[in-house]
Tab-separated table of C-alpha atoms in Angstrom:
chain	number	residue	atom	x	y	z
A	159	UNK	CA	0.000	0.000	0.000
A	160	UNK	CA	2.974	2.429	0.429
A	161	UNK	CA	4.381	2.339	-3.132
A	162	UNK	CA	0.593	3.201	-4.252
A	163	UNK	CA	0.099	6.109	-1.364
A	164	UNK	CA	3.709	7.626	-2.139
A	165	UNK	CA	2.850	7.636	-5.886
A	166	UNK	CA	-0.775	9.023	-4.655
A	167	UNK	CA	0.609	12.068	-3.310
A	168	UNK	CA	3.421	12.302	-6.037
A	169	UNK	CA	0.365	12.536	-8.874
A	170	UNK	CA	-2.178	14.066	-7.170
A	171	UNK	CA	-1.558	15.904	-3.806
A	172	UNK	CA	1.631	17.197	-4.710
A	173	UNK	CA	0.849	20.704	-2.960
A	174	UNK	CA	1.526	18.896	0.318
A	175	UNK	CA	5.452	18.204	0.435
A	176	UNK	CA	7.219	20.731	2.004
A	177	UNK	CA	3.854	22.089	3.701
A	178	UNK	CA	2.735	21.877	7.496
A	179	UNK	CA	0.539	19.346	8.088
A	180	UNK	CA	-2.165	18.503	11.115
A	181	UNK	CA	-3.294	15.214	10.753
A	182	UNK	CA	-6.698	14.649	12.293
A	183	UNK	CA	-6.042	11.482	14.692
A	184	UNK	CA	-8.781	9.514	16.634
A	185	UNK	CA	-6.506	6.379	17.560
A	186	UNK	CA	-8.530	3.874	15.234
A	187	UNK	CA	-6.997	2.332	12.313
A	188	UNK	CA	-7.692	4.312	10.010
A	189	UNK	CA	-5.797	7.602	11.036
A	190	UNK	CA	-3.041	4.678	12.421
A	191	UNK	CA	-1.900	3.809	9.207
A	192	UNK	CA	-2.462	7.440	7.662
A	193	UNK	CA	-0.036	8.611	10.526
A	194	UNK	CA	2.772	5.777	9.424
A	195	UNK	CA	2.547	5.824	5.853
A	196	UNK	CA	2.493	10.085	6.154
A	197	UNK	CA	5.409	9.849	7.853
A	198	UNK	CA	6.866	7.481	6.122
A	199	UNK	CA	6.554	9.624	3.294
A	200	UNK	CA	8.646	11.840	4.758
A	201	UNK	CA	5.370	14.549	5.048
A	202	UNK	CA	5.381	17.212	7.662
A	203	UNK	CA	3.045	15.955	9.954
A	204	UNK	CA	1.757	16.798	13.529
A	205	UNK	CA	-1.256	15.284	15.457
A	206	UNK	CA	-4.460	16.785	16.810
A	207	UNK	CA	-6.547	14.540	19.044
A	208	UNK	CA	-10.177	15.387	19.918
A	209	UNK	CA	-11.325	13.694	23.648
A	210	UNK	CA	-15.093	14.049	23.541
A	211	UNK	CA	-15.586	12.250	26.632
A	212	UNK	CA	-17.954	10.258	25.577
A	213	UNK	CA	-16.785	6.951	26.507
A	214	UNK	CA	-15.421	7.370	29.608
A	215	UNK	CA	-12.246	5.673	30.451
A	216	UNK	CA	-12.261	4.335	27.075
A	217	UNK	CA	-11.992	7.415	25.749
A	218	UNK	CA	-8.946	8.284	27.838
A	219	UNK	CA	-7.441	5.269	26.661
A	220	UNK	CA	-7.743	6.579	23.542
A	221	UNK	CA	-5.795	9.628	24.268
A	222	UNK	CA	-3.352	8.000	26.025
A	223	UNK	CA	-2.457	5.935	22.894
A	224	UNK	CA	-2.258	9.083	20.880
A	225	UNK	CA	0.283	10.398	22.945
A	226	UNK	CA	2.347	7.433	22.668
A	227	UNK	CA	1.995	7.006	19.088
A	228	UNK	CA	3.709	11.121	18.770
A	229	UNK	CA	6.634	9.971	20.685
A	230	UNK	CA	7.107	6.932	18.659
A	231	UNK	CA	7.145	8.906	15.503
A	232	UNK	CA	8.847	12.133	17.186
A	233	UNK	CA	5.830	14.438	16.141
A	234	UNK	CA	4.201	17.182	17.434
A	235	UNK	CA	0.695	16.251	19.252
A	236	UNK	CA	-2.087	18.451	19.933
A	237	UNK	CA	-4.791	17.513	22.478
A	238	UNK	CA	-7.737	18.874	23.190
A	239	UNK	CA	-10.781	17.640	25.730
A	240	UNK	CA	-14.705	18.623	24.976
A	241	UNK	CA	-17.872	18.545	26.704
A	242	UNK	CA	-19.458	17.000	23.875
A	243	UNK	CA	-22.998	16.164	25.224
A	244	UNK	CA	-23.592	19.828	26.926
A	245	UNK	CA	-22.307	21.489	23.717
A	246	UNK	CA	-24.861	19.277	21.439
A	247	UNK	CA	-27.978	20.349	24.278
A	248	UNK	CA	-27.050	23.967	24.398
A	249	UNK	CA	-26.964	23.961	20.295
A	250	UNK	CA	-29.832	21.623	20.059
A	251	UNK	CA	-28.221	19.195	18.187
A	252	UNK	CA	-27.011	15.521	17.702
A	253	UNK	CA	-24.079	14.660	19.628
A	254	UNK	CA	-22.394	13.639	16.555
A	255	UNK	CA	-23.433	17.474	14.755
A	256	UNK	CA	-22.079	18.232	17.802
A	257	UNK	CA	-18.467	16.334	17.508
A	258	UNK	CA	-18.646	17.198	14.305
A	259	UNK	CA	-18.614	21.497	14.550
A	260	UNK	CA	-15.781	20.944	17.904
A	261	UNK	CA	-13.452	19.188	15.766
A	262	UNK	CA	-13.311	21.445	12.937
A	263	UNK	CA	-13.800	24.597	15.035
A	264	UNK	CA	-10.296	23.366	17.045
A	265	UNK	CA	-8.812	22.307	13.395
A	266	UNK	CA	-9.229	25.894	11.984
A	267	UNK	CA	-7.751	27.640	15.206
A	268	UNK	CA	-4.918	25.735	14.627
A	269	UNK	CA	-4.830	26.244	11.553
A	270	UNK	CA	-4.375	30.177	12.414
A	271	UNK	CA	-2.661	29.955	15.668
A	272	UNK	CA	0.051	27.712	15.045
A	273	UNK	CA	1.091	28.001	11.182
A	274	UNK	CA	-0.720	24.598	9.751
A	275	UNK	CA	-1.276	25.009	5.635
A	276	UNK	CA	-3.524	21.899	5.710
A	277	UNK	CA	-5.839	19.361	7.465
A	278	UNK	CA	-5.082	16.006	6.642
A	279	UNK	CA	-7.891	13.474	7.674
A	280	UNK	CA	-8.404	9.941	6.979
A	281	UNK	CA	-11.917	9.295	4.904
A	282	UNK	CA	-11.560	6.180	2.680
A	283	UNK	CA	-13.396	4.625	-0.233
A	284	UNK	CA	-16.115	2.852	2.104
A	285	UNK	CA	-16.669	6.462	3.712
A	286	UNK	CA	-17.882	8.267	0.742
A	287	UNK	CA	-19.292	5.188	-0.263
A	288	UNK	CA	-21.552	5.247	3.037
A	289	UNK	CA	-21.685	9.072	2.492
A	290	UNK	CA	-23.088	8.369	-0.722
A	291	UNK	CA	-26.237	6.264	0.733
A	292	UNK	CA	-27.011	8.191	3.291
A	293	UNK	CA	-27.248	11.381	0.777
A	294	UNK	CA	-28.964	9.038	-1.237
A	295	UNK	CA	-31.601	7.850	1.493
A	296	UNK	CA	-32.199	11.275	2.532
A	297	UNK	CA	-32.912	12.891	-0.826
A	298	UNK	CA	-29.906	14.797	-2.527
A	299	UNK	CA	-28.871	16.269	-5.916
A	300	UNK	CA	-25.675	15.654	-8.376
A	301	UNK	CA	-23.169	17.459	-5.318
A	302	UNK	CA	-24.859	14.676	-2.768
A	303	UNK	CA	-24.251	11.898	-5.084
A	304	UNK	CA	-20.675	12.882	-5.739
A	305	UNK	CA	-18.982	11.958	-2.538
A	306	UNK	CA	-16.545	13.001	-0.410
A	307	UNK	CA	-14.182	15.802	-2.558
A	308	UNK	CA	-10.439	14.839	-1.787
A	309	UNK	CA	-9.608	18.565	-1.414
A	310	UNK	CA	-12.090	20.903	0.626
A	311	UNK	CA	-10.499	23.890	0.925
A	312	UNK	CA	-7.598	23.252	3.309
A	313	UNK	CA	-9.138	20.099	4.586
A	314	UNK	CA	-7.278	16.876	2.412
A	315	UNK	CA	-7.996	13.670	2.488
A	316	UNK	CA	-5.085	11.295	0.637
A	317	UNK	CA	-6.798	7.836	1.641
A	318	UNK	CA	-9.974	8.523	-0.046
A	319	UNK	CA	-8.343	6.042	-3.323
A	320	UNK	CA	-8.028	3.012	-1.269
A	321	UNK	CA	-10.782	0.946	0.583
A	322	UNK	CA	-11.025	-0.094	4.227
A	323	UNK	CA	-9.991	-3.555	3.120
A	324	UNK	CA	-6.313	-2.130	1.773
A	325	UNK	CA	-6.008	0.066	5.434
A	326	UNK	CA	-6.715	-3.173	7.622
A	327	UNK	CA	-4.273	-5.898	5.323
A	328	UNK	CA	-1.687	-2.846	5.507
A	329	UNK	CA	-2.141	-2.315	9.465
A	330	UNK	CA	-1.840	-6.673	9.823
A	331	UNK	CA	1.198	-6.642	7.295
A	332	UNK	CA	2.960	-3.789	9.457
A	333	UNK	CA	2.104	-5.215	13.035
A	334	UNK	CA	0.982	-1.764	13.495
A	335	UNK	CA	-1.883	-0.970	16.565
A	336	UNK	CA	-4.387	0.962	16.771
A	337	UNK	CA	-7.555	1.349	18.739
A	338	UNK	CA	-11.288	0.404	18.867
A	339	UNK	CA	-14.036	2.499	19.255
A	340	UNK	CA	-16.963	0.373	20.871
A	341	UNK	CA	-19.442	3.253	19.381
A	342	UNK	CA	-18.601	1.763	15.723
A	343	UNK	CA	-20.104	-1.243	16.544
A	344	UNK	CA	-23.827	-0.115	17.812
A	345	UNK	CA	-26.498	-0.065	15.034
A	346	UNK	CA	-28.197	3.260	16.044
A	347	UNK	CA	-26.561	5.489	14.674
A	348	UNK	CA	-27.367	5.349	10.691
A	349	UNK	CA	-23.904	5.065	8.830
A	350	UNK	CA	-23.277	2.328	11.146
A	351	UNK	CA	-25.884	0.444	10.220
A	352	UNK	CA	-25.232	1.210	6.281
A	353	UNK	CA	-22.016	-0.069	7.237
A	354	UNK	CA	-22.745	-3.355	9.117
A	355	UNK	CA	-26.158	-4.132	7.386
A	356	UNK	CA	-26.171	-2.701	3.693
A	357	UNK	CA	-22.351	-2.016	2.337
A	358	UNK	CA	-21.489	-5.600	2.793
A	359	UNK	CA	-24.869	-6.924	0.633
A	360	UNK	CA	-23.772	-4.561	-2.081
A	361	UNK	CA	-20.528	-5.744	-2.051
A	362	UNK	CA	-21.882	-9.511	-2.540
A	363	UNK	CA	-23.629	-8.232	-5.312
A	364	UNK	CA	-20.164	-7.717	-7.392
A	365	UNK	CA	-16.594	-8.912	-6.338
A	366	UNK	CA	-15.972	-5.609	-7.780
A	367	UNK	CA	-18.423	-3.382	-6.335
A	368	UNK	CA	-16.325	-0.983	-4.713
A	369	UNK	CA	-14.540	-0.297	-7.211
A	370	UNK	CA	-17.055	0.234	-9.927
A	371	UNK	CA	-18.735	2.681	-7.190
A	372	UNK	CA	-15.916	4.403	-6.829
A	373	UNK	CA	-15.742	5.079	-11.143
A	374	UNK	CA	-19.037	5.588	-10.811
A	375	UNK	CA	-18.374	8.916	-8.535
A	376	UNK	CA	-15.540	9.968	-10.564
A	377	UNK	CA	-18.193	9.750	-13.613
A	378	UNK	CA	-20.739	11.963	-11.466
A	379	UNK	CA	-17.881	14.323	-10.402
A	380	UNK	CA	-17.118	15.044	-13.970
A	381	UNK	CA	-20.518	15.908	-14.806
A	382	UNK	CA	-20.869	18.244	-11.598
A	383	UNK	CA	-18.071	20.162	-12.962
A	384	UNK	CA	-19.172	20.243	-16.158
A	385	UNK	CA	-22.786	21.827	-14.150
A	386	UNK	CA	-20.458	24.118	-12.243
A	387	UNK	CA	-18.840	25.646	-14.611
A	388	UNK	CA	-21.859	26.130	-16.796
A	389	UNK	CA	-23.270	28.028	-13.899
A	390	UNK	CA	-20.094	30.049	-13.421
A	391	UNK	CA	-20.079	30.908	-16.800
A	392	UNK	CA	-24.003	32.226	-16.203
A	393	UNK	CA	-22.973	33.867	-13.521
A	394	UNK	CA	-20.433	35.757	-15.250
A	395	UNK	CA	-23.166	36.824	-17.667
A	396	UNK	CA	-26.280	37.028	-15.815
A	397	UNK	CA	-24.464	38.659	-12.152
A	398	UNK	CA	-23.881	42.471	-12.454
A	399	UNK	CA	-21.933	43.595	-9.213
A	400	UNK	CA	-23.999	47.191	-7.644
A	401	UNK	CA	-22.760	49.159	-4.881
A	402	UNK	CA	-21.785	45.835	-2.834
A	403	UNK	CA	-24.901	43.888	-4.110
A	404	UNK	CA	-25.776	41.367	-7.442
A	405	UNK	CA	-28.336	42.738	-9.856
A	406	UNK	CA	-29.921	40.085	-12.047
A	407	UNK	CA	-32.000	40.497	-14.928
A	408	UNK	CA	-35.430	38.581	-14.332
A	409	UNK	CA	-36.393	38.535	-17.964
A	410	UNK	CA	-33.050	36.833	-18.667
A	411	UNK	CA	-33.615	34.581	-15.976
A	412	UNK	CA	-36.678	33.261	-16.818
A	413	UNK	CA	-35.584	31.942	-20.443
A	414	UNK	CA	-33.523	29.568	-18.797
A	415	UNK	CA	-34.691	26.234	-18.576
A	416	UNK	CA	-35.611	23.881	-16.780
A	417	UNK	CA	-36.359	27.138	-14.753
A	418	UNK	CA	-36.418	25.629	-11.695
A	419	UNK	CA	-32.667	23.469	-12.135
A	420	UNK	CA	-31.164	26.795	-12.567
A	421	UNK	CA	-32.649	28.658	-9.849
A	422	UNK	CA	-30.911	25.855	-7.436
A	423	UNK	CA	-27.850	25.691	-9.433
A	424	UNK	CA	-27.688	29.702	-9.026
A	425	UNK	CA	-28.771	30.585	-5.731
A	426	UNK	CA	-28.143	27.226	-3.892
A	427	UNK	CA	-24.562	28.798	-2.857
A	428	UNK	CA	-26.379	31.764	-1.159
A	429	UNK	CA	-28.054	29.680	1.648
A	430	UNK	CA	-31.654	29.346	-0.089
A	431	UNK	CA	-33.945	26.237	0.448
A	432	UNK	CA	-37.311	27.263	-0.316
A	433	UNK	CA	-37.504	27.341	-3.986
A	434	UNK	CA	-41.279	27.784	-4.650
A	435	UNK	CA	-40.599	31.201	-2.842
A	436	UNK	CA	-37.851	32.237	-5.091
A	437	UNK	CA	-39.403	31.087	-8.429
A	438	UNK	CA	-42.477	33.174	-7.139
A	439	UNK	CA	-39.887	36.023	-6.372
A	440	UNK	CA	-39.825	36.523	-10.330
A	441	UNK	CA	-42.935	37.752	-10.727
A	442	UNK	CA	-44.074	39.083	-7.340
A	443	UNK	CA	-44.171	42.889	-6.805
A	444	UNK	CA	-41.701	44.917	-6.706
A	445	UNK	CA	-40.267	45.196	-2.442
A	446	UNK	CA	-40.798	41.211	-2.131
A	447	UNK	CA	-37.892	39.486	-0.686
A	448	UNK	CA	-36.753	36.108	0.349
A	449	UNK	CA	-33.985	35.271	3.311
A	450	UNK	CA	-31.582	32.726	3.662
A	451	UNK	CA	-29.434	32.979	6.682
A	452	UNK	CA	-26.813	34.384	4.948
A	453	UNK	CA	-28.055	36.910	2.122
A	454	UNK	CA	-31.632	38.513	1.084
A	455	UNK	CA	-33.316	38.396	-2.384
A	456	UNK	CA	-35.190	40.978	-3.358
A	457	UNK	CA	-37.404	41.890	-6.531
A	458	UNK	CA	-36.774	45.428	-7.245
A	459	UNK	CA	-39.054	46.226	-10.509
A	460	UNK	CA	-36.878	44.293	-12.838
A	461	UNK	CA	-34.591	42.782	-11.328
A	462	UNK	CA	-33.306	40.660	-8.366
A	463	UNK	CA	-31.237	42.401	-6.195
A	464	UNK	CA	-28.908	40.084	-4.035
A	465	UNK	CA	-27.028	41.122	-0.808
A	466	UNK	CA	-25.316	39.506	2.046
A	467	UNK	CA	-27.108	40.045	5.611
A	468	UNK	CA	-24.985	42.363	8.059
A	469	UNK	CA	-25.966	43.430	11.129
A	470	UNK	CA	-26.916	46.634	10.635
A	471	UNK	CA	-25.314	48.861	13.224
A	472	UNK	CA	-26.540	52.568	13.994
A	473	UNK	CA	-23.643	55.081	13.035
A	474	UNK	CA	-23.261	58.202	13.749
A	475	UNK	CA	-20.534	61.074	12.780
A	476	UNK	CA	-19.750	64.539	14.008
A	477	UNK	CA	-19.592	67.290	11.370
A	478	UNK	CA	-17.551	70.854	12.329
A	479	UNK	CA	-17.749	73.743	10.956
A	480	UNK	CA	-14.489	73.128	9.165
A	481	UNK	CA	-15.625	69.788	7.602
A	482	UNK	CA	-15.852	66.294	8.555
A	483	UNK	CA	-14.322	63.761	11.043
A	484	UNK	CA	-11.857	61.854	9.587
A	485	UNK	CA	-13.705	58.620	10.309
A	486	UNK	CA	-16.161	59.583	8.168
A	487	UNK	CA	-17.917	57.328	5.579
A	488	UNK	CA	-18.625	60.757	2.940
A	489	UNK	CA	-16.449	63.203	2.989
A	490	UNK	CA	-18.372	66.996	2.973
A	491	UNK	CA	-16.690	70.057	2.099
A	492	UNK	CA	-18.332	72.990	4.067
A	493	UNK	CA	-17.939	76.462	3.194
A	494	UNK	CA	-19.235	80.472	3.484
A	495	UNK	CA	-20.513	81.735	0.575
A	496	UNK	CA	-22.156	84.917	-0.192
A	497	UNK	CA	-24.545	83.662	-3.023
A	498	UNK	CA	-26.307	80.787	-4.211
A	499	UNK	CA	-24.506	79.053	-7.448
A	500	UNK	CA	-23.532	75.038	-8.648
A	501	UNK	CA	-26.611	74.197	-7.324
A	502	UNK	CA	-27.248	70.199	-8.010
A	503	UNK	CA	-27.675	66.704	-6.197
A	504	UNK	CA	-24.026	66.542	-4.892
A	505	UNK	CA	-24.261	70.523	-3.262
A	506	UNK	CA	-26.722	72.128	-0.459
A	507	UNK	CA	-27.165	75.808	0.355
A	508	UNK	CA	-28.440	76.642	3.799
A	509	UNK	CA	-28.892	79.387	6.736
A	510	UNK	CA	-26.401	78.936	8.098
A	511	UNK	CA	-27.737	80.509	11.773
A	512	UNK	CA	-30.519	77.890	11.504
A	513	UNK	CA	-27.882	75.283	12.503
A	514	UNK	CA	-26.935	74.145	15.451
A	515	UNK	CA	-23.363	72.527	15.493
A	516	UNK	CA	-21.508	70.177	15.216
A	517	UNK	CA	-23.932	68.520	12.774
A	518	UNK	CA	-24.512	64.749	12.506
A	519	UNK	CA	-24.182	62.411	9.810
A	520	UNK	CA	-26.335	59.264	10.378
A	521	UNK	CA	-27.980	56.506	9.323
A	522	UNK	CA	-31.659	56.686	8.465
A	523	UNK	CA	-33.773	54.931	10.994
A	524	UNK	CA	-37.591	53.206	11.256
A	525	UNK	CA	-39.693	56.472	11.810
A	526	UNK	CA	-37.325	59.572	10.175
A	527	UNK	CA	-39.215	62.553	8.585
A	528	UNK	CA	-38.150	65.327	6.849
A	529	UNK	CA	-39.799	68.756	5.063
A	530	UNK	CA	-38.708	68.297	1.184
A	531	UNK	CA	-37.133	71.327	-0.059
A	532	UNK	CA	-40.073	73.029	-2.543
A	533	UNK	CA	-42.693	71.279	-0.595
A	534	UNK	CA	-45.318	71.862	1.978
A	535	UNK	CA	-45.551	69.903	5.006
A	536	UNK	CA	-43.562	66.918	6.276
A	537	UNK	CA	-42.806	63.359	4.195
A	538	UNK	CA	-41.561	60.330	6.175
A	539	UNK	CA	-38.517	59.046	4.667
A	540	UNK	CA	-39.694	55.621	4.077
A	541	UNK	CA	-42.762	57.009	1.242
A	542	UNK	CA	-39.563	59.446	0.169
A	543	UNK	CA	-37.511	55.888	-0.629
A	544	UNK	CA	-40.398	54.917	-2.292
A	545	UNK	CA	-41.297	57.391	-4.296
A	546	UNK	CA	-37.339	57.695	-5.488
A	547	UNK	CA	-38.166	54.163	-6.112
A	548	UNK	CA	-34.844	53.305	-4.068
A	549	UNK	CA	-34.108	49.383	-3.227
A	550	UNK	CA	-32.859	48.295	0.187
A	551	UNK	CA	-29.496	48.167	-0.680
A	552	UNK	CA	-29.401	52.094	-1.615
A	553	UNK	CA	-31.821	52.865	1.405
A	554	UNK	CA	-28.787	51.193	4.052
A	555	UNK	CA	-26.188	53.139	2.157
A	556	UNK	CA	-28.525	56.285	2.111
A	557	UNK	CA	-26.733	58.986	4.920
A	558	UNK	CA	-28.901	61.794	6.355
A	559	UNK	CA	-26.732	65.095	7.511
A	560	UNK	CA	-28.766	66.118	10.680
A	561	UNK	CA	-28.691	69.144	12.731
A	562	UNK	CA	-30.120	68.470	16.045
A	563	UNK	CA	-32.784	65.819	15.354
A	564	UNK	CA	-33.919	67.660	12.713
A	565	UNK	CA	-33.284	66.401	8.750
A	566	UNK	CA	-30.977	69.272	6.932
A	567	UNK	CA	-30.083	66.821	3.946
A	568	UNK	CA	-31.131	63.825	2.953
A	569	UNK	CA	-27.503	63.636	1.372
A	570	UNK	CA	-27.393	63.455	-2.519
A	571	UNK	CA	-31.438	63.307	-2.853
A	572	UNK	CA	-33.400	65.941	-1.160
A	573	UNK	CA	-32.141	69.012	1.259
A	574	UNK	CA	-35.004	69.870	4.137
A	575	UNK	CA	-37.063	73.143	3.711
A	576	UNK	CA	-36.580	74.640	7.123
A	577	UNK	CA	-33.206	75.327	6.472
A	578	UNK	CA	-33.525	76.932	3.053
A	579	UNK	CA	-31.941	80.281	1.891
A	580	UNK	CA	-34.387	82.981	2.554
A	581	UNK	CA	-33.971	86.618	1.342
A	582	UNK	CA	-33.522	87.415	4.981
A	583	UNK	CA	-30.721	85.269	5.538
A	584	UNK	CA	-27.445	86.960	6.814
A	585	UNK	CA	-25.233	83.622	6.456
A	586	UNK	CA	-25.103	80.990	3.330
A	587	UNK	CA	-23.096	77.863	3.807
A	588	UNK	CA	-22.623	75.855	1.394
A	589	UNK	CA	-22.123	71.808	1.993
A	590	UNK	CA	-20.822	69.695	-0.931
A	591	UNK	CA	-20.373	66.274	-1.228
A	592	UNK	CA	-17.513	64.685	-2.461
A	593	UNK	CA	-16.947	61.110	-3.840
């Protein structure tokens, strides 16, 4: 198994010599041999061990063994002890979700902290095969069906080539130890009993079974990429980057088809899982929207206007006499002038005695009014968005110069009438905005 692992990471993982490796090690057999035949391929390796304490002295054990294992190799060995079971009830999740999020969460810290380039973890052939029912049994589309990807990022996985059969004859053929986890062996959890109760039907089936499986994924992992880039190239053409948001062209959208294959293949990267809402999105009025965790969709006449969700924090700036803070998002250019002139969206004139300062730039907020210069009475700023037929992106980038709590300018858009030039004003000041 050597010769073939050595030539493995020769071909195909070549990226790793020479880089700082943490090898994800549980004590089994599986990260065993990954640990011997990593360093006997001369890789820069280190261990991290995850105790979740869920097995009680058996657990230790494990841990203990990992330890001894470092020394024997003369590696570096990272340990680290969880309270699985109260993590997975505060999260309200499975205790194996729960493993699951601890052990990467510690892998990326270390990651950061102490200089690693990659994960190395030890997923084999009857893994993604496993992976692959229980995708398969749950419902799941061409990225479900493709299995376990070698490279994730920095997470690598150079076993995933060779099945658990190859792993146990190398560990016999090595007198190499390793340890057993007594939780592999109970049937309630559900890739244990794919393992114990399905995998080895299949694999009566065909004295080849594995392998032709494992073709079989390489097959569908062609194809995906073959989907993905497709969809990239859409992107490319249908995505039109605004002011920190994606604008897409519904009418465009629409003469794709299947309709609904592309709306996935588009927007399934963006957090979205209720699809009858987006398709209805295309022809819903204008100010409809649909959330993911991570980003909003909105229909803005059209178009769809995609953004990522931030928390939106209130922020406010103080604005002297002699111009702006130099924190400040806009810069303003303020000035005395003695007439009005280069009047436009970009410059304000005001009376300058009807301020009070320093003035304050700010955000707009749930509830803000102003009097529209050339108007009579007041207009709350939300109909004013409206009727500038402004989408939510512009509206949280939209800054209000405030003196007071009163609306001066409604910056770029609309100054307030209060504070208008009047033949009996003594003092013009003129504000100008600068991009």
């Amino acid at each position: 198994m050597f010769p073939k692992f050595k030539e493995h990471i020769s071909n195909k993982m070549p990226f790793l010599k020479g880089k700082k490796l943490l090898l994800a090690y549980s004590g089994g057999v599986d990260s065993v041999v990954l640990a011997h035949l990593s360093a006997a391929a001369n890789l820069d390796i280190a261990l991290a061990h995850c105790n979740f304490n869920l097995r009680g002295e058996e657990s230790d054990g494990d841990e203990n063994f990992v330890r001894e294992l470092a020394t024997e190799l003369g590696v570096q060995v990272y340990v680290k002890s969880f309270d699985t079971k109260q993590y997975a009830e505060i999260h309200r999740g499975s205790v194996q979700m729960a493993a699951r999020e601890l052990r990467y969460q510690w892998f990326d810290e270390l990651l950061k902290t102490k200089g690693f380039d990659y994960v190395l973890t030890a997923h084999h052939a009857d893994d993604s095969l496993e992976t692959f029912l229980i995708n398969l049994s749950r419902g799941t589309g061409i990225d479900g069906l493709s299995g376990i990807p070698e490279v994730n990022e920095k997470v690598v996985r150079p076993l995933l080539p060779f099945s658990q059969e190859e792993i146990l004859g190398y560990a016999n053929s090595e007198n190499i130890k390793w340890r057993e986890d007594s939780s592999n062996a109970s049937s309630k959890y559900l890739r244990n009993k794919i393992r114990h109760q399905i995998v080895p039907i299949l694999k009566e089936l065909h004295p080849t079974f594995l392998q032709n499986f494992l073709n079989t994924q390489n097959y569908l992992q062609q194809t995906n990429d073959l989907v993905t880039n497709h969809l990239n190239d859409l992107k490319a053409k249908l995505f039109e980057p605004r002011d920190g948001a994606i604008k897409i062209n519904i009418e465009e959208l629409e003469q794709l088809q299947p309709l609904e294959s592309y709306l996935y293949g588009l927007f399934k990267d963006y957090g979205f899982t209720e699809w009858e809402d987006v398709k209805a999105l295309l022809t819903a009025m204008s100010g409809k929207q649909v959330i993911s965790k991570t980003h909003l969709l909105l229909k803005d006449r059209d178009f769809l206007i995609l953004s990522e969700i931030k928390s939106r924090v209130s922020r406010t700036y103080p604005v002297y006499i002699n111009g702006t803070t130099s924190e400040s998002p806009i810069k303003l250019k303020l000035e005395n002038v003695k007439n009005l002139e280069n009047q436009g969206q970009k410059v304000v004139f005001l009376d300058k005695e009807k301020l009070n300062f320093p003035l304050v730039l700010r955000n707009w907020e749930k509830g803000d009014y102003f009097y529209p210069f050339g108007m009579k009475g007041k207009k709350k700023l939300s109909k004013f968005f409206k009727d500038e037929k402004m989408d939510v992106i512009s509206k949280e980038k939209q800054w209000l110069l405030c003196s007071d709590n009163k609306i001066v300018w409604v910056v770029g858009k609309r100054a307030d009438e209060r504070f208008k030039v009047e033949d009996s004003t003594q003092q013009i000041i003129k504000i100008t905005q600068h991009t």
